[in-house]
Structures are given as C-alpha cells and as structure tokens.
Short mmCIF file of C-alpha atoms in Angstrom, two decimals:
data_model
loop_
_atom_site.label_atom_id
_atom_site.label_comp_id
_atom_site.label_asym_id
_atom_site.label_seq_id
_atom_site.Cartn_x
_atom_site.Cartn_y
_atom_site.Cartn_z
CA MET A 491 85.64 143.36 117.24
CA THR A 492 82.48 145.44 118.26
CA GLU A 493 79.34 146.08 116.07
CA LYS A 494 80.58 149.89 115.59
CA GLY A 495 84.07 148.54 114.60
CA GLU A 496 82.73 145.94 112.32
CA LYS A 497 80.41 148.65 110.55
CA ASN A 498 83.48 150.99 110.03
CA SER A 499 85.55 148.15 108.63
CA GLU A 500 82.91 147.35 106.26
CA LYS A 501 82.72 150.95 105.25
CA ARG A 502 86.37 151.33 104.59
CA LYS A 503 86.16 147.97 102.54
CA LYS A 504 83.25 149.45 100.35
CA ARG A 505 85.24 152.78 99.75
CA LYS A 506 88.32 150.95 98.74
CA GLU A 507 86.62 148.45 96.65
CA SER A 508 84.75 151.25 94.71
CA PHE A 509 87.71 151.98 92.85
CA ILE A 510 88.84 148.40 92.11
CA TYR A 511 89.27 149.33 88.37
CA GLY A 512 91.23 152.24 88.71
CA ASN A 513 88.12 154.47 88.15
CA TYR A 514 89.25 157.26 90.45
CA ARG A 515 87.02 160.41 90.56
CA CYS A 516 90.12 162.73 90.97
CA TYR A 517 92.47 160.84 88.88
CA TYR A 518 94.02 163.93 87.25
CA SER A 519 94.91 165.72 90.23
CA TYR A 520 96.50 162.55 91.58
CA ARG A 521 99.09 162.62 88.77
CA ILE A 522 99.56 165.98 87.47
CA ASP A 523 101.46 168.91 89.17
CA ARG A 524 98.63 171.45 89.87
CA LYS A 525 100.72 174.22 88.80
CA LEU A 526 100.54 173.05 85.17
CA SER A 527 97.90 173.96 82.99
CA GLU A 528 98.32 171.01 80.82
CA ASP A 529 98.81 167.27 81.24
CA PRO A 530 102.63 166.80 80.47
CA ARG A 531 101.91 163.75 78.32
CA LEU A 532 100.13 165.77 75.54
CA THR A 533 103.72 167.45 75.00
CA LEU A 534 104.87 164.01 73.76
CA MET A 535 102.16 163.56 71.20
CA LYS A 536 102.54 164.35 67.67
CA LYS A 537 99.75 166.08 65.68
CA GLU A 538 100.19 163.63 62.72
CA TRP A 539 99.31 160.73 65.10
CA PHE A 540 95.66 162.41 65.50
CA GLU A 541 95.00 165.01 62.69
CA GLY A 542 92.11 163.88 60.49
CA LYS A 543 92.28 160.39 62.11
CA ASP A 544 89.72 158.19 64.00
CA CYS A 545 90.90 157.61 67.45
CA LEU A 546 89.80 155.59 70.70
CA ASP A 547 90.86 156.48 74.33
CA ILE A 548 90.59 153.27 76.52
CA GLY A 549 90.17 154.17 80.05
CA CYS A 550 89.03 157.81 79.51
CA ASN A 551 88.05 158.65 83.12
CA GLN A 552 86.37 162.20 83.07
CA GLY A 553 87.23 162.83 79.31
CA LEU A 554 89.45 165.64 79.91
CA ILE A 555 92.49 164.21 77.95
CA THR A 556 90.06 162.95 75.39
CA ILE A 557 88.66 166.21 74.62
CA ASN A 558 91.89 168.02 74.97
CA ILE A 559 93.23 165.60 72.10
CA ALA A 560 90.45 166.33 69.99
CA ASN A 561 90.96 170.01 70.39
CA LYS A 562 94.69 170.38 70.20
CA PHE A 563 95.34 167.76 67.42
CA CYS A 564 92.12 168.04 65.26
CA CYS A 565 91.41 164.17 65.35
CA ARG A 566 88.31 163.57 62.67
CA LYS A 567 86.59 161.32 65.44
CA ILE A 568 87.50 160.22 68.95
CA LEU A 569 85.68 157.95 71.18
CA GLY A 570 86.38 157.38 74.84
CA ILE A 571 85.33 154.48 76.79
CA ASP A 572 85.41 153.62 80.40
CA ILE A 573 83.98 150.73 82.44
CA ASP A 574 82.48 153.32 85.12
CA PRO A 575 79.17 154.79 83.86
CA GLY A 576 79.34 157.65 86.37
CA LEU A 577 82.70 158.58 84.80
CA ILE A 578 81.06 158.53 81.33
CA GLU A 579 78.16 160.93 82.56
CA ALA A 580 80.86 163.23 83.92
CA ALA A 581 82.79 163.16 80.54
CA ARG A 582 79.46 163.88 78.49
CA TRP A 583 79.04 166.74 80.71
CA ASN A 584 82.38 168.12 80.44
CA LEU A 585 82.11 167.88 76.66
CA ARG A 586 78.84 169.71 76.38
CA ARG A 587 80.05 172.36 78.55
CA ILE A 588 83.16 172.91 76.64
CA ALA A 589 81.35 172.61 73.39
CA ARG A 590 78.76 175.23 74.30
CA ALA A 591 81.48 177.56 75.31
CA LYS A 592 82.94 177.45 71.75
CA SER A 593 79.55 178.32 70.20
CA PRO A 594 78.24 181.78 69.61
CA GLY A 595 76.07 182.84 72.14
CA GLY A 596 76.24 179.59 73.84
CA ARG A 597 75.00 178.89 77.32
CA LEU A 598 76.41 176.32 79.71
CA MET A 599 74.05 173.43 80.77
CA GLU A 600 72.52 174.06 84.17
CA THR A 601 73.21 171.13 86.78
CA SER A 602 72.81 170.77 90.22
CA LYS A 603 76.52 170.23 90.82
CA PRO A 604 79.60 170.11 88.33
CA LEU A 605 80.65 166.44 87.63
CA ILE A 606 84.32 167.65 87.31
CA SER A 607 86.18 167.18 90.37
CA ASN A 608 87.79 170.20 92.06
CA GLY A 609 91.14 168.68 91.79
CA ASP A 610 90.96 168.66 87.98
CA ARG A 611 90.33 172.20 87.58
CA ALA A 612 94.01 173.00 86.16
CA LEU A 613 93.63 170.77 83.33
CA ASP A 614 90.04 171.79 82.65
CA HIS A 615 91.20 175.39 82.67
CA HIS A 616 93.72 174.44 80.17
CA ILE A 617 91.12 172.93 77.95
CA SER A 618 88.82 176.15 78.12
CA GLN A 619 91.81 178.21 77.16
CA SER A 620 92.93 176.20 74.27
CA THR A 621 89.46 176.13 72.85
CA GLY A 622 89.56 179.82 73.04
CA GLU A 623 86.53 180.40 75.30
CA ASP A 624 86.92 184.16 75.25
CA GLU A 625 87.40 184.39 71.46
CA VAL A 626 85.08 181.86 69.94
CA ARG A 627 82.09 184.32 69.92
CA SER A 628 82.79 185.18 66.19
CA SER A 629 80.77 183.21 63.83
CA GLN A 630 84.06 182.81 61.47
CA GLU A 631 85.77 180.69 64.19
CA ALA A 632 82.49 178.74 65.02
CA LEU A 633 82.17 177.76 61.44
CA HIS A 634 85.87 176.38 61.35
CA PRO A 635 85.37 172.64 59.89
CA ILE A 636 87.38 171.26 62.80
CA GLU A 637 87.39 173.51 65.94
CA GLY A 638 83.77 174.26 65.76
CA THR A 639 82.31 170.68 65.90
CA LEU A 640 83.54 169.08 69.11
CA LEU A 641 79.99 167.73 69.81
CA GLU A 642 80.45 165.93 66.40
CA ARG A 643 83.96 164.82 66.74
CA VAL A 644 83.79 163.62 70.30
CA SER A 645 81.94 160.84 72.05
CA PHE A 646 81.89 158.63 75.06
CA ARG A 647 80.67 155.22 75.86
CA ALA A 648 80.41 153.00 78.90
CA GLU A 649 82.06 149.71 77.97
CA ASN A 650 83.95 147.19 79.69
CA ILE A 651 86.62 146.41 76.66
CA ILE A 652 87.52 143.04 78.20
CA GLU A 653 83.86 141.60 78.23
CA THR A 654 82.47 143.00 75.36
CA THR A 655 81.37 140.11 73.17
CA GLN A 656 79.98 141.57 69.99
CA ALA A 657 82.19 141.96 67.08
CA SER A 658 82.86 145.85 66.72
CA ARG A 659 82.92 147.17 62.96
CA GLU A 660 84.69 150.10 64.30
CA MET A 661 88.12 150.70 63.07
CA TYR A 662 90.64 153.29 64.39
CA ASP A 663 93.92 154.96 63.16
CA THR A 664 95.19 155.75 66.70
CA ILE A 665 94.38 154.04 70.07
CA LEU A 666 95.36 155.45 73.47
CA CYS A 667 95.64 152.92 76.31
CA LEU A 668 97.31 155.11 79.19
CA SER A 669 97.53 153.73 82.67
CA VAL A 670 94.98 151.10 82.18
CA THR A 671 97.03 147.76 81.90
CA LYS A 672 97.52 147.26 85.65
CA TRP A 673 93.72 147.50 86.22
CA ILE A 674 93.00 145.00 83.52
CA HIS A 675 95.67 142.64 84.78
CA LEU A 676 94.51 142.91 88.46
CA ASN A 677 90.97 142.33 87.50
CA TRP A 678 91.29 139.57 84.71
CA GLY A 679 94.85 138.36 84.85
CA ASP A 680 97.22 137.39 82.19
CA GLU A 681 94.29 136.27 79.91
CA GLY A 682 92.53 139.65 80.27
CA LEU A 683 95.70 141.43 79.36
CA ILE A 684 96.35 139.35 76.18
CA SER A 685 92.62 139.81 75.25
CA LEU A 686 93.35 143.73 75.55
CA PHE A 687 96.25 143.40 73.35
CA VAL A 688 94.47 141.26 70.90
CA LYS A 689 91.33 143.35 70.65
CA ILE A 690 93.32 146.67 70.28
CA TRP A 691 95.18 144.96 67.40
CA ARG A 692 91.97 144.07 65.62
CA LEU A 693 90.42 147.57 66.02
CA LEU A 694 93.59 149.12 64.57
CA ARG A 695 93.67 149.85 60.84
CA PRO A 696 96.99 148.81 58.96
CA GLY A 697 99.55 151.22 59.78
CA GLY A 698 97.72 152.48 62.88
CA ILE A 699 99.45 153.42 66.06
CA LEU A 700 98.83 152.32 69.85
CA LEU A 701 100.17 155.02 72.50
CA LEU A 702 100.62 152.73 75.49
CA GLU A 703 101.45 153.82 79.27
CA PRO A 704 101.77 150.49 81.15
CA GLN A 705 102.23 150.89 84.98
CA PRO A 706 105.34 149.40 86.53
CA TRP A 707 105.25 146.32 88.52
CA SER A 708 105.93 148.04 91.68
CA SER A 709 102.41 149.60 91.28
CA TYR A 710 100.85 146.42 91.10
CA LYS A 711 101.98 145.64 94.80
CA SER A 712 100.38 148.80 96.10
CA ASN A 713 97.03 147.83 94.70
CA LYS A 714 96.88 144.03 95.15
CA ARG A 715 94.50 144.27 98.06
CA VAL A 716 91.81 146.52 96.29
CA SER A 717 89.84 143.21 96.00
CA GLU A 718 89.96 139.59 96.63
CA VAL A 719 90.03 139.06 92.90
CA ALA A 720 93.02 141.35 92.51
CA THR A 721 94.97 139.49 95.23
CA LEU A 722 94.40 136.30 93.51
CA ASN A 723 95.30 137.45 90.01
CA TYR A 724 98.42 139.25 91.38
CA SER A 725 99.83 136.10 92.77
CA ARG A 726 99.11 134.38 89.47
CA ILE A 727 100.46 136.85 87.20
CA ALA A 728 103.53 135.42 84.85
CA PHE A 729 103.30 138.44 82.05
CA THR A 730 105.01 141.38 84.06
CA PRO A 731 105.18 144.61 82.30
CA ASP A 732 108.72 144.07 81.51
CA VAL A 733 107.93 141.37 79.05
CA PHE A 734 105.08 143.51 77.45
CA GLN A 735 107.38 144.62 74.43
CA GLU A 736 107.95 140.90 73.64
CA ILE A 737 104.50 139.92 73.86
CA LEU A 738 103.34 142.98 71.65
CA LEU A 739 105.84 142.57 68.98
CA ASP A 740 106.51 138.76 68.81
CA LYS A 741 103.07 137.53 69.77
CA ILE A 742 100.53 140.07 68.89
CA GLY A 743 102.17 141.30 65.70
CA PHE A 744 103.23 145.19 66.09
CA ARG A 745 105.81 146.01 63.69
CA SER A 746 107.82 148.39 66.08
CA MET A 747 107.74 149.79 69.54
CA GLU A 748 109.39 153.16 70.75
CA ASP A 749 109.84 154.88 74.05
CA ILE A 750 108.75 158.56 73.80
CA SER A 751 108.65 159.42 77.23
CA GLY A 752 112.20 160.39 78.02
CA SER A 753 112.23 162.40 81.17
CA LEU A 754 108.48 163.44 81.45
CA ALA A 755 108.36 166.42 83.75
CA GLY A 756 105.28 167.67 85.60
CA THR A 757 104.01 164.50 86.85
CA VAL A 758 103.64 163.66 90.63
CA THR A 759 106.08 160.96 92.04
CA GLY A 760 105.07 157.42 90.89
CA PHE A 761 103.34 158.63 87.87
CA ASN A 762 106.66 159.23 85.67
CA ARG A 763 105.73 156.31 83.65
CA PRO A 764 107.26 155.21 80.00
CA ILE A 765 104.94 155.79 77.00
CA PHE A 766 105.28 153.57 74.07
CA VAL A 767 104.23 154.29 70.43
CA LEU A 768 103.63 150.82 68.81
CA ARG A 769 103.00 150.54 64.83
CA LYS A 770 100.72 147.93 63.35
#
C-alpha cells in the first residue's frame, strides 16, 4: 500500500472509531422519518411515568428526547447522561436555547455555530412548538410551576455509567435506556451489560420503572468492527438480547416486563425496536 493509501486508511479508521459508543452527532435523523415532528417513541409513553417524578435518561445524545419528555410529561427533575462530553455540551446548548425561548423577552444565546445537527431539526422544531415558543411571552405562562422552569428541571452530565465508581445517592422514579445496551455490550461485554442492569436497579426507587429499548442481535453484527474491543467482545457474548427478559426478571429482580411497542410507526427501517416497561 502506498503512503497516501495508508494515510487514507488511517483517516477512515479514525472516523469509524470516533463513534464506537454509538455517540453519533446526527442520531435522531438516522432513525426518525424527517416528515414527523415528534419522535414516535414518545407516543408510547404515559404521563404518569414522568409527571412529578425524578427521571434519568441514560445515553441522552444531544438531549432532545430528554428535553421533550420534561416539557411534554412535566417531570419534576430529569438528568440526561452521555459518555460523550461533546454531546453533553450540545444538549446544554439546546436546553438553554429552548428555555430562553420560553421566557418573557428571552434572547437566544449567541454562539459561533449551532450545536444541533441539521438532520435533527424536525424533532427540535417540535420541541419549540410544544414549548409554545410563540405564545410564552405572557408572564402568566412563564410563572407556571412546571412549564416555566425547564432550566431548573432539566440537567445534563458527561458520565460513563459503567465505569462510574462512586456510590450515587441519587434515586429515580423512572429511568430511560433507549438504544444503549448494544454499545455497552460491544464495549464492555456481558460483564458490562450486567453491571448496567444492576446499577439501574439500584438507582430506581421501589415501584420505579425502567423504559428499555434494546437493539436486536442482528444490529450487533453490523457494528462489531467499530473497534478491536467490540470485535473481541462480540465473539464472546453469551447473553444475547433474547435472554434479557430472563436476566432482568430472574437475576436482577424486576417484578414485571411488558412490551409496549406494538407496531411503532415513523421510524427508519432497522430502528423499529421493541420497547419494554420493567417495574421494580
């Protein structure tokens, strides 16, 4: 191979490995029909799972789902965490922009470039619509105890939930783990997956719920070469997604597990994944 060919090969490898955790910059545009104004997964969720509750969104990406849940379902607090500090920076920017749009006379933060990708504009537009961007100029709506305090209710933090060692005192009523398990599995193997489930169990209050969207085994195959670690772990995985129910109910200790997805419309081919509600 020529020197130029070697450099190009190295560049391609670096680009591919930059998203080894599934930390795509245009994730929402990959999986959602651009004609839709709302992530179709939100239609499956019930307000009582979030209203007045403390919530955690694991693998929040740019934070659009997190912010939309806070606005639509009126949770008391919601924390979004992601392994990628760049995505957390984008999530915080999105939160400030949307919160300022809800405040009387609020001005958008000036920045050299928008941190939200162009492909995610459809979902972002829906959030602006649902926050009443054109209507929240009245002080009456701004003082609403739920709708007027996005900055107080939503927060984001860069965190690797698998490698976090300190004991957390935070407890949650509802935890979301949407399309995250494959990336945990490929990067940390079966041990990492079990660690994730155990940590979620410990973070949930009694009676709390987990909303879990696991990727199918076929999806693992298409991503097993994103890194050498992923390739090695793929070959060693014993706990394939079809046994997650047994692990979560019989080993971890959840009381029940219900598939709420049915026929989920509006997702791009390959992203129509089952969504489960597990109750502690």
